[in-house]
Coordinates of C-alpha atoms and ligand atoms in Angstrom, one line a residue:
M1 CA 0.0 -0.2 0.2
T2 CA 1.2 3.2 -0.7
T3 CA 0.6 6.6 1.4
T4 CA 1.4 10.0 1.0
T5 CA 4.5 10.8 3.4
V6 CA 5.5 13.9 2.5
E7 CA 3.1 16.7 1.4
V8 CA 3.8 20.2 0.8
E9 CA 0.8 23.2 -0.2
N10 CA 1.9 26.8 -1.3
L11 CA 5.0 27.3 0.8
G12 CA 6.3 31.0 1.5
K13 CA 9.3 32.0 2.8
R14 CA 11.0 34.8 3.0
F15 CA 14.7 36.1 3.9
K16 CA 14.1 39.9 4.9
D17 CA 14.3 41.4 1.2
T18 CA 14.8 37.6 -0.5
T19 CA 11.9 34.9 -1.6
A20 CA 13.0 31.6 -0.9
L21 CA 10.3 30.1 -1.7
E22 CA 6.7 31.4 -3.3
G23 CA 3.9 29.3 -3.8
F24 CA 5.3 25.9 -3.3
G25 CA 4.0 22.5 -3.7
I26 CA 5.7 18.8 -3.4
S27 CA 4.0 15.5 -2.4
A28 CA 5.9 12.0 -2.7
E29 CA 4.7 8.6 -2.1
S30 CA 5.9 6.3 0.2
G31 CA 8.7 4.4 -1.2
T32 CA 9.9 6.3 -3.8
V33 CA 12.6 9.2 -4.5
L34 CA 11.2 12.8 -5.0
G35 CA 13.9 15.1 -7.0
L36 CA 14.1 18.6 -6.1
L37 CA 16.2 19.9 -9.8
G38 CA 16.6 23.7 -9.6
P39 CA 19.8 25.8 -10.3
N40 CA 22.1 27.5 -7.2
G41 CA 19.9 29.8 -5.3
A42 CA 16.1 27.9 -6.7
G43 CA 15.4 26.9 -3.0
K44 CA 16.7 23.5 -2.6
T45 CA 18.5 23.6 0.7
T46 CA 15.3 26.3 1.7
T47 CA 12.5 23.3 1.2
V48 CA 14.7 20.4 3.0
R49 CA 15.1 23.0 6.3
I50 CA 11.9 23.4 6.2
L51 CA 11.2 20.0 5.7
T52 CA 13.5 18.2 8.7
T53 CA 12.4 21.3 11.0
L54 CA 15.9 23.0 10.9
L55 CA 13.6 25.9 9.5
R56 CA 10.5 28.1 10.5
F57 CA 8.2 28.8 6.8
D58 CA 6.0 32.1 6.4
T59 CA 3.3 30.7 4.6
G60 CA 1.2 27.4 3.6
R61 CA 1.1 24.3 4.8
A62 CA 4.4 20.7 5.0
A63 CA 3.2 17.3 6.3
V64 CA 6.2 14.2 6.9
A65 CA 5.4 11.2 7.8
G66 CA 1.5 12.2 8.1
F67 CA 2.6 15.0 11.1
D68 CA 2.5 18.5 10.4
V69 CA 5.3 20.1 10.0
A70 CA 4.7 23.1 12.2
R71 CA 2.9 21.8 14.4
D72 CA 3.8 18.1 15.3
A73 CA 7.7 18.7 14.9
R74 CA 9.1 16.5 17.4
Q75 CA 7.2 13.3 15.9
V76 CA 8.4 14.2 12.5
R77 CA 12.0 14.6 14.0
R78 CA 11.4 10.5 14.9
R79 CA 10.3 9.8 11.4
I80 CA 13.5 11.5 9.3
G81 CA 16.8 11.3 8.9
L82 CA 19.6 14.0 6.6
T83 CA 22.7 13.5 5.0
G84 CA 23.3 17.5 4.3
Q85 CA 25.9 19.8 2.0
Q86 CA 28.8 18.5 4.4
T87 CA 30.0 15.3 6.0
A88 CA 28.9 14.8 9.9
V89 CA 31.2 12.3 10.3
D90 CA 34.4 12.4 12.7
D91 CA 37.8 11.3 11.0
L92 CA 39.3 10.7 14.6
L93 CA 37.1 8.1 14.9
T94 CA 36.6 5.1 12.6
A95 CA 33.4 3.9 11.1
R96 CA 32.0 1.9 13.3
Q97 CA 32.6 4.7 16.2
N98 CA 31.2 7.0 14.1
L99 CA 27.8 5.3 14.2
V100 CA 27.7 4.2 17.5
L101 CA 28.2 7.7 18.3
F102 CA 25.3 8.2 16.4
G103 CA 23.0 5.9 17.9
K104 CA 23.6 7.2 21.3
L105 CA 22.6 10.4 20.5
F106 CA 19.6 9.2 19.3
R107 CA 19.2 7.8 22.8
L108 CA 20.2 4.2 22.3
N109 CA 21.8 2.5 24.8
K110 CA 25.4 1.1 24.6
A111 CA 24.6 -2.5 23.5
E112 CA 21.6 -1.4 20.7
A113 CA 24.5 1.1 19.0
R114 CA 26.5 -1.0 18.8
E115 CA 24.1 -3.7 17.5
R116 CA 22.3 -1.1 15.2
A117 CA 26.4 0.0 13.9
A118 CA 27.0 -3.4 12.8
E119 CA 23.6 -3.7 11.2
L120 CA 24.4 -0.6 9.2
L121 CA 28.4 -1.6 8.4
D122 CA 26.6 -4.6 6.8
Q123 CA 23.6 -2.5 5.0
F124 CA 26.4 0.0 3.9
R125 CA 29.0 -2.6 2.3
L126 CA 31.0 -1.0 5.1
G127 CA 32.1 -3.7 7.2
E128 CA 36.1 -4.0 6.4
A129 CA 36.7 -0.9 6.8
A130 CA 34.4 -0.4 10.1
D131 CA 37.4 -0.2 12.0
R132 CA 39.4 2.2 10.0
S133 CA 39.2 6.7 10.4
P134 CA 36.4 8.0 7.6
K135 CA 39.6 9.9 6.6
Q136 CA 41.3 7.5 4.5
F137 CA 38.1 6.7 2.7
S138 CA 36.9 7.5 -0.3
G139 CA 34.9 10.1 -1.6
G140 CA 32.0 7.9 -1.8
M141 CA 32.9 5.5 0.5
K142 CA 32.2 8.4 3.5
R143 CA 29.4 9.1 1.7
R144 CA 27.5 5.9 2.4
L145 CA 29.1 6.5 5.7
D146 CA 27.0 9.7 5.7
L147 CA 24.0 8.1 4.7
A148 CA 24.7 5.3 6.8
A149 CA 24.5 7.8 10.2
S150 CA 21.0 9.4 8.9
M151 CA 19.7 5.8 8.7
I152 CA 20.1 5.3 12.3
L153 CA 16.6 5.1 13.7
A154 CA 15.6 3.7 10.0
P155 CA 13.3 6.5 9.0
Q156 CA 10.5 7.0 6.9
V157 CA 11.7 9.5 5.1
L158 CA 15.7 10.3 4.1
F159 CA 16.0 14.0 2.6
L160 CA 19.8 14.3 0.8
D161 CA 20.8 17.9 0.5
E162 CA 23.0 17.3 -2.9
P163 CA 24.5 13.6 -1.8
T164 CA 26.6 13.0 -4.9
T165 CA 28.3 16.7 -5.2
G166 CA 31.9 16.3 -5.2
L167 CA 32.4 12.6 -6.4
D168 CA 33.4 10.8 -9.1
P169 CA 31.8 8.7 -11.3
A170 CA 32.4 5.8 -9.3
G171 CA 31.7 7.5 -5.8
R172 CA 28.2 8.7 -7.5
R173 CA 27.4 5.2 -8.9
E174 CA 27.5 4.0 -4.9
V175 CA 25.8 5.6 -3.2
W176 CA 22.8 6.1 -6.5
D177 CA 23.0 1.9 -5.4
T178 CA 22.8 2.2 -2.4
V179 CA 19.3 4.9 -1.8
S180 CA 17.5 3.1 -4.6
H181 CA 18.3 -0.2 -2.5
L182 CA 16.6 2.7 0.4
A183 CA 13.9 3.4 -1.5
A184 CA 12.9 -0.4 -2.6
D185 CA 13.3 -1.8 1.0
G186 CA 10.4 1.1 1.1
T187 CA 12.0 4.7 3.2
T188 CA 10.2 7.8 0.7
V189 CA 14.6 9.5 -0.5
V190 CA 13.8 13.1 -1.0
L191 CA 17.4 14.2 -2.6
T192 CA 18.2 17.5 -3.8
T193 CA 20.5 17.8 -7.5
H194 CA 22.1 19.8 -9.9
Y195 CA 22.8 16.4 -11.9
L196 CA 19.6 16.2 -14.8
D197 CA 21.4 12.7 -15.0
E198 CA 21.1 12.0 -11.5
A199 CA 17.5 12.9 -11.7
D200 CA 16.9 10.4 -14.3
R201 CA 18.6 8.0 -12.9
L202 CA 16.9 7.8 -9.1
C203 CA 14.1 9.7 -9.2
D204 CA 10.4 8.6 -9.2
R205 CA 9.6 11.8 -10.3
I206 CA 11.3 15.5 -10.3
A207 CA 10.3 18.6 -8.7
V208 CA 12.2 21.1 -11.3
I209 CA 12.8 24.5 -8.9
D210 CA 14.0 27.7 -9.7
H211 CA 13.3 31.4 -7.7
G212 CA 11.1 29.2 -4.9
R213 CA 8.6 28.2 -7.1
N214 CA 7.0 25.1 -8.7
I215 CA 9.1 25.0 -12.9
V216 CA 7.3 20.9 -13.3
E217 CA 6.7 18.1 -11.6
D218 CA 7.0 15.0 -13.8
T219 CA 8.2 11.8 -14.3
P220 CA 12.4 11.7 -15.7
M221 CA 10.7 10.6 -19.0
G222 CA 7.4 12.8 -19.1
L223 CA 10.4 15.5 -18.4
K224 CA 12.5 14.7 -20.5
R225 CA 9.5 14.5 -23.3
R226 CA 9.3 18.2 -22.4
M227 CA 12.5 19.1 -22.8
G228 CA 12.7 17.6 -26.2
A229 CA 15.1 14.6 -26.6
D230 CA 17.5 15.1 -28.6
R231 CA 18.5 17.8 -30.4
L232 CA 20.4 18.3 -33.9
E233 CA 23.1 20.2 -34.6
I234 CA 25.2 21.1 -37.6
V235 CA 28.6 22.8 -36.9
A236 CA 29.7 25.1 -40.2
A237 CA 33.3 24.1 -41.6
D238 CA 33.3 28.5 -43.0
P239 CA 31.4 30.3 -40.1
D240 CA 29.7 32.4 -42.8
D241 CA 27.5 29.8 -43.8
L242 CA 25.5 29.9 -40.2
P243 CA 22.6 31.8 -41.7
V244 CA 21.8 28.9 -44.3
L245 CA 22.3 26.4 -42.0
V246 CA 19.9 28.3 -39.4
G247 CA 17.8 28.4 -42.9
I248 CA 18.0 24.7 -42.9
V249 CA 17.2 24.0 -39.0
E250 CA 14.7 26.0 -38.1
P251 CA 11.5 24.4 -40.5
L252 CA 12.6 21.4 -39.2
A253 CA 13.1 22.5 -35.2
D254 CA 10.1 21.8 -32.6
G255 CA 11.5 25.0 -30.5
G256 CA 13.9 27.9 -30.7
V257 CA 17.4 27.5 -32.7
A258 CA 20.3 28.4 -30.9
T259 CA 23.1 29.9 -32.5
D260 CA 26.5 29.8 -30.9
E261 CA 29.2 32.1 -33.0
T262 CA 32.6 31.7 -31.6
A263 CA 31.4 27.7 -32.1
A264 CA 30.3 28.0 -35.5
A265 CA 27.3 25.6 -34.3
V266 CA 23.7 25.5 -34.7
S267 CA 21.4 23.6 -32.7
A268 CA 17.6 22.7 -32.4
P269 CA 15.3 20.3 -30.6
V270 CA 14.2 17.8 -32.9
T271 CA 10.9 15.2 -32.0
E272 CA 11.8 13.5 -34.6
P273 CA 15.3 13.0 -34.7
V274 CA 15.8 10.6 -37.7
A275 CA 13.7 12.2 -39.8
A276 CA 15.3 16.2 -38.6
L277 CA 18.6 14.3 -39.5
T278 CA 17.9 13.0 -42.7
A279 CA 16.6 16.5 -44.3
A280 CA 18.7 18.2 -42.9
A281 CA 21.8 16.5 -44.4
T282 CA 19.9 15.8 -47.5
A283 CA 19.5 19.5 -48.2
V284 CA 23.4 20.1 -46.6
R285 CA 23.7 18.4 -50.6
D286 CA 22.1 19.4 -52.3
K287 CA 23.7 23.5 -51.2
H288 CA 26.4 21.8 -52.0
L289 CA 28.1 23.1 -48.5
T290 CA 31.1 21.1 -46.4
V291 CA 30.0 21.2 -42.6
A292 CA 32.8 20.5 -39.8
D293 CA 30.0 18.3 -37.9
I294 CA 26.0 17.3 -38.5
G295 CA 24.2 15.6 -35.9
L296 CA 22.2 14.0 -33.2
R297 CA 23.0 14.9 -29.0
R298 CA 21.2 14.8 -26.3
P299 CA 20.4 17.8 -24.6
T300 CA 22.7 19.5 -22.1
L301 CA 21.7 20.9 -18.7
D302 CA 22.1 24.5 -19.4
E303 CA 19.6 23.4 -22.6
A304 CA 17.7 21.4 -20.6
F305 CA 17.1 24.6 -17.7
L306 CA 16.4 27.3 -20.2
E307 CA 13.9 25.3 -22.2
L308 CA 12.1 24.4 -19.4
I309 CA 12.1 27.9 -17.8
G310 CA 11.3 29.5 -20.5
T311 CA 8.3 28.0 -20.8
T312 CA 7.2 28.5 -17.9
G313 CA 8.2 32.1 -18.3
K314 CA 6.2 32.8 -21.3
E315 CA 2.8 30.8 -19.4
E316 CA 3.2 33.8 -16.9
D317 CA 3.4 36.8 -19.2
R318 CA 0.0 35.4 -20.4
T319 CA -2.2 35.2 -17.3
Ligands
LIG401 N1 19.9 31.5 5.9 C1 19.5 33.3 4.8 N2 19.8 34.3 4.5 C2 19.3 35.1 4.4 N3 18.8 33.9 2.8 C3 19.4 33.4 2.4 C4 19.2 32.2 4.0 N4 18.7 30.9 3.1 C5 19.1 31.2 2.0 N5 18.7 32.1 1.2 C6 18.4 32.7 -0.1 O1 17.2 31.9 0.0 C7 17.3 31.8 -1.7 C8 16.8 29.7 -1.6 O2 18.3 29.1 -1.3 P1 19.0 28.0 -0.8 O3 20.2 27.9 -0.4 O4 17.3 26.9 -0.6 O5 18.9 27.3 -2.2 P2 19.7 26.1 -3.1 O6 18.3 25.8 -4.4 O7 19.7 24.8 -2.1 O8 21.2 26.6 -4.0 P3 22.3 26.0 -3.9 O9 21.9 24.7 -4.9 O10 23.2 27.0 -4.0 O11 22.3 24.7 -2.8 C9 18.4 32.3 -1.7 O12 18.3 33.4 -2.8 C10 19.5 32.6 -0.7 O13 20.6 33.5 -1.1
LIG402 MG1 21.9 24.1 -1.8

């Protein structure tokens, strides 16, 4: 049975003259991963701090694990875990000692804390490294230890603020696997990220946030569809050909055509990539043009954001 474990409506938060959140809403079903995706300053950490009872909000309503965040903060705290942007473990202790310490902070007695530490070391594949200092750990191992520390009480809802920032690809994959397993075991995970690939890989739903507002919320598949999954790109051999290339790409495009003068490149989102590529290549041949490159590529995160934010901006203008 699934239930909604995170429910946020119309959330508003101001810091003096900065509006960090305005009319913001999200929801997450139990055992799913919800991603908050947005650029710097979008309001991701503010949302996480509010939902973990660390920060008061001005307007709206927020409930976590069935309890109101403002009224029942203590009940909420018992049911959540949080891994912040900074690592919380102590380099002077071993991994095991760190987890025992966290257990005691959560009021487990000595025997319980030890037992829980052993379980978590096993669950997070840190058994062999248990009696070493995290100082000697790779970034991925350190993050796993952080995650283990936030799982002491087996929380219903786990909040992760940028869980993989600063990790190399192997470390990121380790954390991704860990998070996927936790969700499969029934934990609801809310994570923030800048990375589209991370959101894509991990999340059941993604809420895109910018300037404290909802831009769009969708499944990763739906989001990619909205972004016009592929882009047709032609790089000119002679920059003087750029206008002609724009003329070729324009009728094939499903969205704005972007011209990059420095790279001598023209690109645009296309909904039928193979047909568009074929048509573009034919036009280039028919006009006897020489191009440096012609092909399909995925949109970059920047383009994806620009497209999403641009679209909603236009909708706002209309109302
Ligand atoms: N304690 C504070 N005092 C004043 N302004 C703040 C405070 N905390 C956050 N802000 C502002 O609120 C807005 C949202 O910040 P927030 O930290 O939530 O963004 P974020 O999405 O987590 O960004 P990042 O990706 O850089 O971590 C920003 O404009 C930020 O400057
Ligand atoms: Mg942040």
